[in-house]
Every structure is written in structure tokens, then in C-alpha cells.
Backbone as numpy.savetxt, mean C-alpha at the origin, in Angstrom:
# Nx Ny Nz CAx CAy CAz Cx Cy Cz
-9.22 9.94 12.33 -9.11 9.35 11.00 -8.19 10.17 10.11
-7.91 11.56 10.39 -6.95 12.20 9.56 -6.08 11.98 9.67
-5.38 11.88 11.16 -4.10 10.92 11.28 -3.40 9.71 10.80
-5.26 8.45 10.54 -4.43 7.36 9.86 -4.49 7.65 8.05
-5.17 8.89 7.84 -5.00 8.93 6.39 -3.42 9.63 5.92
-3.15 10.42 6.97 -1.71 10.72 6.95 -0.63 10.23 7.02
-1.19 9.24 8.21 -0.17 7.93 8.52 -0.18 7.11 6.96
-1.43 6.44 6.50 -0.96 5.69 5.20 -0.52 6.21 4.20
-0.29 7.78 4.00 0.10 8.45 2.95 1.82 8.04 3.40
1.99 8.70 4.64 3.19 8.72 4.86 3.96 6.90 4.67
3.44 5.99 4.90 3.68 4.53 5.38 3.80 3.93 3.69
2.97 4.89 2.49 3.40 4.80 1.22 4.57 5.20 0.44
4.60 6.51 1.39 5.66 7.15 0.90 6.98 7.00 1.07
7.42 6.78 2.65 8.71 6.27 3.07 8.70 4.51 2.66
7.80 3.74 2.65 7.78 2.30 1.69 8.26 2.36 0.37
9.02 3.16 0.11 9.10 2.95 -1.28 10.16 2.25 -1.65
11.22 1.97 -0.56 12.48 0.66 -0.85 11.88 -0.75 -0.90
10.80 -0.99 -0.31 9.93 -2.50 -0.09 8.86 -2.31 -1.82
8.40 -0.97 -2.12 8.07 -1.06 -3.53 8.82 -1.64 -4.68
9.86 -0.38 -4.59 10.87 -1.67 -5.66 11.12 -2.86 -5.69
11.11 -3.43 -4.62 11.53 -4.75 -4.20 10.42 -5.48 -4.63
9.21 -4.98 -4.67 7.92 -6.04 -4.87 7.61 -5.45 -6.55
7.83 -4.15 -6.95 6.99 -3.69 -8.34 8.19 -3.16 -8.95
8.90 -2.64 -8.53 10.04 -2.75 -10.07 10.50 -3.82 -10.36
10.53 -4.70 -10.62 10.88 -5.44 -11.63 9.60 -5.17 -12.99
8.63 -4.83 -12.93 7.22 -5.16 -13.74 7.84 -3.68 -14.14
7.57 -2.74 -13.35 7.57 -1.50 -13.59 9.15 -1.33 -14.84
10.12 -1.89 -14.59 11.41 -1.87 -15.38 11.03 -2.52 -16.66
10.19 -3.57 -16.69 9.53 -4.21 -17.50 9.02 -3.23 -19.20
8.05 -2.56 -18.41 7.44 -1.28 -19.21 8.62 -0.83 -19.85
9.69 -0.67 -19.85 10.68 0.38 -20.32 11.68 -0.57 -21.15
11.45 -1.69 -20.98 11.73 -3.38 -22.08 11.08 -3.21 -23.02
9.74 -3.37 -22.76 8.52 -3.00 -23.96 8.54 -2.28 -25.02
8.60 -0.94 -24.17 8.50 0.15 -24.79 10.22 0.33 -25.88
10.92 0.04 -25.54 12.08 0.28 -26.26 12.26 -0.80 -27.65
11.50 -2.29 -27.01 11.37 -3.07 -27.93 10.44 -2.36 -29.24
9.55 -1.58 -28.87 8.35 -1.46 -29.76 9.03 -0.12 -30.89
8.69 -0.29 -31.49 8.61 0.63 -33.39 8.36 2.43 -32.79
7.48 2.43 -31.61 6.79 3.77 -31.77 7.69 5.26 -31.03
7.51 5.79 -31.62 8.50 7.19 -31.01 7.94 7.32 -29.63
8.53 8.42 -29.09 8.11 8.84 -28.09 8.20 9.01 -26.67
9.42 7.94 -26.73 9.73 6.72 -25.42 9.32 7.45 -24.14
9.54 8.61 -23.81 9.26 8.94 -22.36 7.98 9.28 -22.20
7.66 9.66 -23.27 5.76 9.82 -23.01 5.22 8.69 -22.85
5.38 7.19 -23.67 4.59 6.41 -24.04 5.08 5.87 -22.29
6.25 5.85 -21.67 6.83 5.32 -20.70 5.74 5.52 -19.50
5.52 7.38 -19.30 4.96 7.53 -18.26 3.53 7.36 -18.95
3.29 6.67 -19.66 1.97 6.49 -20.06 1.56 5.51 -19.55
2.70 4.33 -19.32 2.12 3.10 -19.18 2.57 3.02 -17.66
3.24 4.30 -16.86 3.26 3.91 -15.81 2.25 4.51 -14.67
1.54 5.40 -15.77 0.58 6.13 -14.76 -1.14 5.31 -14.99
-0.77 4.10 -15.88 -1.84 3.43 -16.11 -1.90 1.93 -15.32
-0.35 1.88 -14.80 -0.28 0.49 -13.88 -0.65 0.96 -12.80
-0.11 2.21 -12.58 -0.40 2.88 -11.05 -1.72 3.28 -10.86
-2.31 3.50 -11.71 -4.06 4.03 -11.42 -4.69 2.41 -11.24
-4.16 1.46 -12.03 -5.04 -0.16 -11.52 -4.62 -0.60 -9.99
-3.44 0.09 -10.00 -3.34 -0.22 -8.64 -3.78 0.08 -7.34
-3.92 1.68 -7.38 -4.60 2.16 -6.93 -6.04 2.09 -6.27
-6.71 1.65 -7.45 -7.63 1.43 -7.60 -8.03 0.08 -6.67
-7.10 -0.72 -7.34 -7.23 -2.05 -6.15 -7.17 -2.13 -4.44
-6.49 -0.91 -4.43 -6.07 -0.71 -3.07 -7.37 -0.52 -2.26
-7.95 1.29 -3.04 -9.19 1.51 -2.65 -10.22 0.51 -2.44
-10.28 0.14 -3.35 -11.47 -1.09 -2.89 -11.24 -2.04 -2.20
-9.99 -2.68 -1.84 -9.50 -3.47 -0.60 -9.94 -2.52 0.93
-9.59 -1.27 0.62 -10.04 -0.85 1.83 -11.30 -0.51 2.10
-12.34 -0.08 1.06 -13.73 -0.13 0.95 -14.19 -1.40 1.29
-13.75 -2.40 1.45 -14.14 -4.15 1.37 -13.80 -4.09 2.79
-12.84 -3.84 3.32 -12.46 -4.53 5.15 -13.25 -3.13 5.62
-13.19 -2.21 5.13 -13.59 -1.54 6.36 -15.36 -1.33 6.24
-15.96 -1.21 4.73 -17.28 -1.58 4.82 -17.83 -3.16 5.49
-17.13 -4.13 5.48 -17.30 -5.40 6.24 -17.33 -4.99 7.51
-16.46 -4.37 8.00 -16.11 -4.41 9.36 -17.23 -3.49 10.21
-17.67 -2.93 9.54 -19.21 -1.61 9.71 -20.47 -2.52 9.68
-20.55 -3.25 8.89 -21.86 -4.46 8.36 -21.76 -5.43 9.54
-20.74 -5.80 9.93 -20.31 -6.94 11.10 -20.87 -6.51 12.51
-20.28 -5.03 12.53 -20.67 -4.59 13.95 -22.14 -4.32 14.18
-22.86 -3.80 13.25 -24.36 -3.75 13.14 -25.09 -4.99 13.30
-24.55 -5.67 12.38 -25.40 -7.37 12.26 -25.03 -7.87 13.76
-24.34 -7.88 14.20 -23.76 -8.50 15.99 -24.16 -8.00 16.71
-23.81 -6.35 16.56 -24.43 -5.76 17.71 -23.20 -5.72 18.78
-21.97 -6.30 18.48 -21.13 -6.04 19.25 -20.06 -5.00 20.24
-20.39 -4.99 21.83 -20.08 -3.79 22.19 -18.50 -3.64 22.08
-18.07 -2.83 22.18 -16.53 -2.15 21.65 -15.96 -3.36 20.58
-16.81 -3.49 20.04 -15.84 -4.14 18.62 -14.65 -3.38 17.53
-14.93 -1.82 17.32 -14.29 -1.50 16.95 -13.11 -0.77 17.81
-13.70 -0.76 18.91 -12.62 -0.35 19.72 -11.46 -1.32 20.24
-11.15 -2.66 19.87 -10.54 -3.47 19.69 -10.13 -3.54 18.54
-10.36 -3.24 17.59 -10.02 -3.31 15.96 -9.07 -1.99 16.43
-9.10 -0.53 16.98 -8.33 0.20 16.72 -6.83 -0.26 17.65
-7.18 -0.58 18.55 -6.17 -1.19 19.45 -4.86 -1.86 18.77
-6.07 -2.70 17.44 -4.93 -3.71 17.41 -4.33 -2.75 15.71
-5.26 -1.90 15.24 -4.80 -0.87 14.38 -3.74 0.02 14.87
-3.76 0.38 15.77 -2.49 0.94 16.60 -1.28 0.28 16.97
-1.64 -1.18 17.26 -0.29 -1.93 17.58 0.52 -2.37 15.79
-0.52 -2.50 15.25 -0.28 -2.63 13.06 0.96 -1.42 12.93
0.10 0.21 13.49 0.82 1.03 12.93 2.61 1.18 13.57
2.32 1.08 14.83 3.78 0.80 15.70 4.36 -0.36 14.72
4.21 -1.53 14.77 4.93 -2.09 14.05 5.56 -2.09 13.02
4.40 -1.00 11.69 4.76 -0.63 10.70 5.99 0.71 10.69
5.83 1.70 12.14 6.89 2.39 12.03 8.25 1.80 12.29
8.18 0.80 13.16 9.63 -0.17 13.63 10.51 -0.52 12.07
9.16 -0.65 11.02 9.56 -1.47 9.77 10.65 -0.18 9.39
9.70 1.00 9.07 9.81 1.97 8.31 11.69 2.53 8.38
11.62 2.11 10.21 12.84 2.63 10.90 13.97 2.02 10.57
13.43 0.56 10.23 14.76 -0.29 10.15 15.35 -1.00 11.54
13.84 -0.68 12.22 14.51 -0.95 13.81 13.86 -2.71 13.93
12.98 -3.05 13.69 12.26 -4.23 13.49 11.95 -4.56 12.19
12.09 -5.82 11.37 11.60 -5.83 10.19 10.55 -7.60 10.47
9.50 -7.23 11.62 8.93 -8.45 11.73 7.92 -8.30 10.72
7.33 -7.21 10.13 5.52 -7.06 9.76 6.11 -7.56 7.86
7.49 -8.27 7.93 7.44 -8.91 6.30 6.76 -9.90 6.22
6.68 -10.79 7.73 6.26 -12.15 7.96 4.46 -11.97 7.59
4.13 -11.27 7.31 2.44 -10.67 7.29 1.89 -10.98 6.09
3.34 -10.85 4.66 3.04 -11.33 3.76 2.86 -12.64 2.99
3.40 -13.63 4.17 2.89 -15.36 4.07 1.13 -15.34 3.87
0.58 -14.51 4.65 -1.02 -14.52 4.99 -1.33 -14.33 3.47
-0.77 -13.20 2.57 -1.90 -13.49 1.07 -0.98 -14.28 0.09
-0.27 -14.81 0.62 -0.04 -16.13 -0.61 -0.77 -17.06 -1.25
-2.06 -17.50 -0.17 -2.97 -18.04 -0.75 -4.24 -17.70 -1.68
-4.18 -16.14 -1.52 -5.09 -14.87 -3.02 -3.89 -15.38 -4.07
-2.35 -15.14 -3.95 -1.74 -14.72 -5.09 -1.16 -15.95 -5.75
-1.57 -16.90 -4.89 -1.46 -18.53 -5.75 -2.62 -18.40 -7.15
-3.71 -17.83 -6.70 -4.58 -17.95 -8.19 -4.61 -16.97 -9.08
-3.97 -15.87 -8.88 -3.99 -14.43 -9.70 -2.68 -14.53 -10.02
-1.41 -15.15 -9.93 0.07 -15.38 -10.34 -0.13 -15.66 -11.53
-0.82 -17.00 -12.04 -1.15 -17.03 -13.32 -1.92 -16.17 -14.31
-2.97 -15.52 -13.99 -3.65 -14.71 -14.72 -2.48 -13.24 -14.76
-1.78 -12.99 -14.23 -0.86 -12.15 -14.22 0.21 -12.60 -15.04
0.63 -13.71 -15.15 1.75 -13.93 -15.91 1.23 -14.11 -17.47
0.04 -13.99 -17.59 -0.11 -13.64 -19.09 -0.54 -12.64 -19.73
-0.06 -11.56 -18.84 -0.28 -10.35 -19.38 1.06 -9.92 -19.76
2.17 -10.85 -19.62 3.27 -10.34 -19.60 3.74 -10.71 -21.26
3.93 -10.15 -22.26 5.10 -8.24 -22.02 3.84 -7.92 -22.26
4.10 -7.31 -21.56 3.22 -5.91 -21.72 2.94 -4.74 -22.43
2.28 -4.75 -23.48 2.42 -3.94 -24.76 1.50 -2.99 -24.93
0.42 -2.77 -24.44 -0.48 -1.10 -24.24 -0.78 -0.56 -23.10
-1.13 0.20 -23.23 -1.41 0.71 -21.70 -2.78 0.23 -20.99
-3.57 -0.23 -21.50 -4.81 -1.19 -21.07 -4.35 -2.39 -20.13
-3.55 -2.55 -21.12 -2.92 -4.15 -20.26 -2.19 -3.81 -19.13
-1.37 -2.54 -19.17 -1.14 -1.93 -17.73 -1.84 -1.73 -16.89
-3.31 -1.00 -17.29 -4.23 -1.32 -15.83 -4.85 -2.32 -15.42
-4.77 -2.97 -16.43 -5.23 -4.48 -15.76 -4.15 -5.10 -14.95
-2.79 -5.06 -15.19 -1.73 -5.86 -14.71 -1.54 -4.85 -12.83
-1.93 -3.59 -13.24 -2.19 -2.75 -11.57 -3.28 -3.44 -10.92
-4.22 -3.58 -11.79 -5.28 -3.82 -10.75 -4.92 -5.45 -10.30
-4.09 -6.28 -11.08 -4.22 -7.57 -10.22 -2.66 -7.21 -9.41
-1.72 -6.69 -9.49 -0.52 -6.75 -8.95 -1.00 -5.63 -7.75
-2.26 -5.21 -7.69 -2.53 -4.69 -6.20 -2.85 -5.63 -4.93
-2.95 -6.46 -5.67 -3.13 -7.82 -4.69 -2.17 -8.58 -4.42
-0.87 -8.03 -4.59 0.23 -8.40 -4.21 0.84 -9.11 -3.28
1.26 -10.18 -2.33 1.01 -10.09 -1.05 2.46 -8.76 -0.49
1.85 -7.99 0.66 3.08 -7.06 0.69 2.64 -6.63 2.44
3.16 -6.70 3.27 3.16 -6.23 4.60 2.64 -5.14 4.53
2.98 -4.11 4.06 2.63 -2.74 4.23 1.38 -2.63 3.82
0.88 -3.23 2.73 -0.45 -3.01 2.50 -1.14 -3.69 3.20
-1.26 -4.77 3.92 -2.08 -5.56 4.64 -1.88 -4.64 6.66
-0.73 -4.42 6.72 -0.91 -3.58 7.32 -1.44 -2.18 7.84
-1.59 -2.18 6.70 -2.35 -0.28 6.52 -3.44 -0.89 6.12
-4.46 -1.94 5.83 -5.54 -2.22 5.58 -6.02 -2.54 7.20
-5.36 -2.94 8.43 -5.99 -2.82 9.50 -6.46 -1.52 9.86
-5.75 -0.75 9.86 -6.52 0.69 9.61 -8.25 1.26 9.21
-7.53 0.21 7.95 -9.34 0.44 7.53 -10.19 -0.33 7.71
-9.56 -1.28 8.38 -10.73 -2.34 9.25 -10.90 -1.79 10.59
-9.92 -0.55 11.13 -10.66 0.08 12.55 -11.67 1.52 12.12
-11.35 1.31 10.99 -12.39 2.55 10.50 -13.41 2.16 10.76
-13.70 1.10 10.49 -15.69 0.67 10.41 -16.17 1.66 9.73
-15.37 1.97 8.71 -16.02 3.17 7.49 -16.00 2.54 6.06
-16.99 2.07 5.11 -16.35 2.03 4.30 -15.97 3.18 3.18
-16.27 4.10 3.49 -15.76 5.68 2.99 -14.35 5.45 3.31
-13.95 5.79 4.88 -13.09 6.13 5.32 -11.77 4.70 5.01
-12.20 3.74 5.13 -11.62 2.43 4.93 -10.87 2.70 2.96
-11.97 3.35 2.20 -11.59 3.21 0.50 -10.44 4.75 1.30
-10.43 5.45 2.14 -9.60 6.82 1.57 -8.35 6.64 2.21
-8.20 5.85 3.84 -7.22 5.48 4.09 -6.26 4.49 3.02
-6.69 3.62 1.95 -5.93 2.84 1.62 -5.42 3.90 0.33
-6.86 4.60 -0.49 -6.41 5.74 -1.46 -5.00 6.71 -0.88
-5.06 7.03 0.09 -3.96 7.92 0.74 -2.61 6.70 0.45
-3.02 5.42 0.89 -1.55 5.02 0.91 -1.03 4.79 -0.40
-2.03 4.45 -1.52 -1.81 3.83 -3.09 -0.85 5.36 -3.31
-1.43 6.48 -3.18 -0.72 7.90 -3.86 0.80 8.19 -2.64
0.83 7.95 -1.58 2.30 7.59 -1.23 3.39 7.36 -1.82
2.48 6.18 -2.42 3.34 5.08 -3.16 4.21 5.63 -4.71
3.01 6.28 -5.05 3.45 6.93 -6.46 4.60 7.58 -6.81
5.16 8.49 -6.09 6.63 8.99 -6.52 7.32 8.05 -6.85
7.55 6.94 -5.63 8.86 5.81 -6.05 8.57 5.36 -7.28
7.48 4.60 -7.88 7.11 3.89 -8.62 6.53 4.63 -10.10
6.25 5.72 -10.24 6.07 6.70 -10.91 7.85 7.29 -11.83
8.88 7.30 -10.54 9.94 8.00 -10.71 11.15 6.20 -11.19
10.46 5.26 -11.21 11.51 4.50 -11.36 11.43 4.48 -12.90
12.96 4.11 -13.23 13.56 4.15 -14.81 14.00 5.58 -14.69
13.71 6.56 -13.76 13.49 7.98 -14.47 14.43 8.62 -13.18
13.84 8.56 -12.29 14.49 9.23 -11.07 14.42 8.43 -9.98
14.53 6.98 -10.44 14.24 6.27 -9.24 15.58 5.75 -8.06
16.56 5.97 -8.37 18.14 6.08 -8.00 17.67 6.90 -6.69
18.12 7.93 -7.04 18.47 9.27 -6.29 16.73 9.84 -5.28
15.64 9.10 -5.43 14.81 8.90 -4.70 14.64 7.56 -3.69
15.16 6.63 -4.22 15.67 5.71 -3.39 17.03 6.03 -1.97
17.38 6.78 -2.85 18.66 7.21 -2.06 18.39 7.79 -0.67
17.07 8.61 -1.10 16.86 9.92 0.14 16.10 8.77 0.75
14.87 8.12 0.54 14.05 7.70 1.41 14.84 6.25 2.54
16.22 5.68 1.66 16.72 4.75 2.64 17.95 5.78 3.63
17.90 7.11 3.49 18.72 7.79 4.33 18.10 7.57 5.55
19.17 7.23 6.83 18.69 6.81 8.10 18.09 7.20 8.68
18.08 8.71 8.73 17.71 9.80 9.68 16.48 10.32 9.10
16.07 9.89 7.58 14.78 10.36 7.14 13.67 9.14 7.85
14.61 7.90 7.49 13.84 6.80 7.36 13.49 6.53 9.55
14.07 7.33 9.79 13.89 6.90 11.49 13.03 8.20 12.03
13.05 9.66 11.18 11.73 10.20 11.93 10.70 9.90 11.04
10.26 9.46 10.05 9.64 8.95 9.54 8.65 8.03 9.92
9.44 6.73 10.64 8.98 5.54 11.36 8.83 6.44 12.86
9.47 7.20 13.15 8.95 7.47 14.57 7.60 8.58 14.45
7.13 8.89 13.96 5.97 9.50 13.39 4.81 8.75 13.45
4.68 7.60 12.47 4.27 6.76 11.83 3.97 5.54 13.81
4.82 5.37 14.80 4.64 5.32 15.75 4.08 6.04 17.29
4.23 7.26 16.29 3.36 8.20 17.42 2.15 8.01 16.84
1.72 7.93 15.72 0.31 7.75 15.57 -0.01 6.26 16.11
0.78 5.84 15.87 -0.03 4.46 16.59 -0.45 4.05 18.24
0.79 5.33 18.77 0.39 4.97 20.43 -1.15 5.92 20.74
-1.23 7.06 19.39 -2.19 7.91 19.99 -3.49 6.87 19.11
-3.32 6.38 18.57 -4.60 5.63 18.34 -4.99 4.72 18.84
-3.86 3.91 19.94 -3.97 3.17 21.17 -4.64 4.14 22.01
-4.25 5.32 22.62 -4.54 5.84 23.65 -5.97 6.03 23.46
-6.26 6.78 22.38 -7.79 7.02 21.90 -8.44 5.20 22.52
-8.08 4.55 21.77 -9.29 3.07 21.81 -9.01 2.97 23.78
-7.95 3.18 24.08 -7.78 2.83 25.71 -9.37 3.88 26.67
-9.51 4.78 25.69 -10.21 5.75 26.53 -11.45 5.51 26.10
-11.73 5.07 25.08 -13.28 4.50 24.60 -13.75 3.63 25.34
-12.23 2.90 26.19 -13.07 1.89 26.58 -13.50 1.88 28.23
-12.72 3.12 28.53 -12.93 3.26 30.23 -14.02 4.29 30.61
């Protein structure tokens, strides 16, 4: 389990070109607001409101992964089913391979993953679009906590993880590890988000990175292969 908490730290951290792509625009947003508004301060009030989207988000994450992977613990008890989770890691291992292929730039199939929560973000699109502009920092954690439900590959991917946890401890810390990944890019955009973009789409970061991120996945294959013989 330390591995996949490393793995989703890391799978947050090198994700941070697929972040922008899904949360800066909102995140650029904040810095609309804030410039529109009367009050001094601009870079304080800035990372004020960005360390308050990022904690709702966060937050959402955790409990997405407290939710699949406490389910997935409740399931196996109530059934009684033999190697149930040892099939959940299997296919948590084939998630994480895929997710390093992403990371690499060598495969970009696990985008197609994000069709699956279109049908959550059909009813939270609206309740989200009226939080928009966004003018205190309250309304920032509310706008994290529903824009954690984003639909986004990487997170639904790193939530199989915490559905092979059959922890829901371990299920809330794997996804916590990946939400704080995430934070530099999205933390550093408006501010340093250029020249951090820069390093993490460099090839050679972005390919041992993903090949990392794939060694954990064959060794968490190998592990479930041996549980089961």
C-alpha cells in the first residue's frame, strides 16, 4: 500500500499537464475576480482563494476514495467472496500500467475513462455554474469540492487503487496522496505555472516518471498473481 500511495502522489504530480487542461481555466478564473474586486492585496487574496479551491478538492477526492474502497471492504465481508480483492488488485495493477503509458505519452487510451462520469457531472455542471465568478474564498471551497467530481481519467484511475485497497482508511489516503500531487501545478498556476509546466511535459521526466508509475503496477500484478497460487 505504500507503493500505491506513492504511486498516486507521483500520478498527481507528473498529471499536472491533464490538470490544467481540466482546472485552469476556473483556477485563471480566481485571478479575473480578484483583479476585478476593490481589495488590496492581490497575491495574498490570490493564494487565498487557491488554497481554498484546492482543500475542497481535496477533500472530495478523499472521500471518493474512503467511498470505493470502504464499499469494496463492506462487499467482500457481506459476500464472503474468495479472492475478491485479489482481482480488484490485478485489475488495480493493469489501471496503474495504463496510467504510466498515459503519464509517458506512450498510450493516451485511460482519457476514454472519462466518458464513464459524465453522467455524475451532467447534474453538478449546473450547480457549479452558479457559483461562477467567484468572489470569496468560501465559494472556492465549495466550487473544489464539486469540481472534484470532475470527470478526469487520472482520478478514476487512481480510485481503482482504492477499490483494491478494501481499506477505507487506506482507500481516503491513497486518493489524499494523489489530491496533494496535484497541488504544485494548480497551486503554482497564474504564478509559476509556465515554467512548471515546462519541466513536467519534459520527455525524459515525463517517461521515467510513467515508467515508475508502471513498475508499480507490474509489482502489484505480481503480488495479486501470488495471492492467488
Amino acid at each position: 500500500m505504500e507503493l500505491s500511495i506513492w504511486g498516486a502522489f507521483m500520478v498527481g504530480l507528473m498529471g499536472a499537464a491533464h490538470c490544467f487542461g481540466m482546472c485552469g481555466g476556473l483556477v485563471g478564473a480566481f485571478s479575473t475576480s480578484i483583479a476585478n474586486s476593490n481589495q488590496g492585496n492581490y497575491l495574498a487574496r490570490q493564494l487565498g482563494f487557491l488554497v481554498s479551491y484546492n482543500l475542497g478538492r481535496i477533500i472530495s477526492y478523499t472521500l471518493a476514495g474512503m467511498l470505493v474502497g470502504g464499499g469494496a471492504a463492506a462487499l467482500s465481508q457481506l459476500f464472503a467472496i474468495d479472492n475478491y480483492l485479489v482481482f480488484l488488485r490485478l485489475f488495480a495493477g493493469i489501471m496503474m500500467i495504463a496510467t504510466g503509458l498515459f503519464i509517458s505519452q506512450l498510450w493516451m487510451g485511460i482519457t476514454h475513462i472519462e466518458k464513464m462520469g459524465q453522467v455524475i457531472w451532467r447534474f453538478l455542471n449546473p450547480i457549479a455554474k452558479k457559483l461562477l465568478p467567484i468572489r470569496h474564498q468560501g465559494q472556492a471551497l465549495v466550487a473544489g469540492l464539486i469540481w472534484g467530481w470532475l470527470p478526469c481519467g487520472l482520478v478514476y484511475s487512481t480510485l481503482t487503487w482504492s477499490i483494491a485497497s478494501g481499506s477505507m482508511l487506506q482507500g481516503g489516503l491513497i486518493m489524499l496522496a494523489f489530491g496533494l500531487g496535484t497541488l504544485p501545478a494548480l497551486l503554482s498556476a497564474g504564478v509559476a505555472a509556465k515554467q512548471l509546466a515546462q519541466w513536467v511535459q519534459h520527455k525524459a521526466v515525463r517517461l521515467i516518471s510513467g515508467l515508475l508509475i508502471i513498475a508499480f503496477g507490474m509489482q502489484t500484478i505480481y503480488i495479486a498473481i501470488a495471492q492467488l497460487s
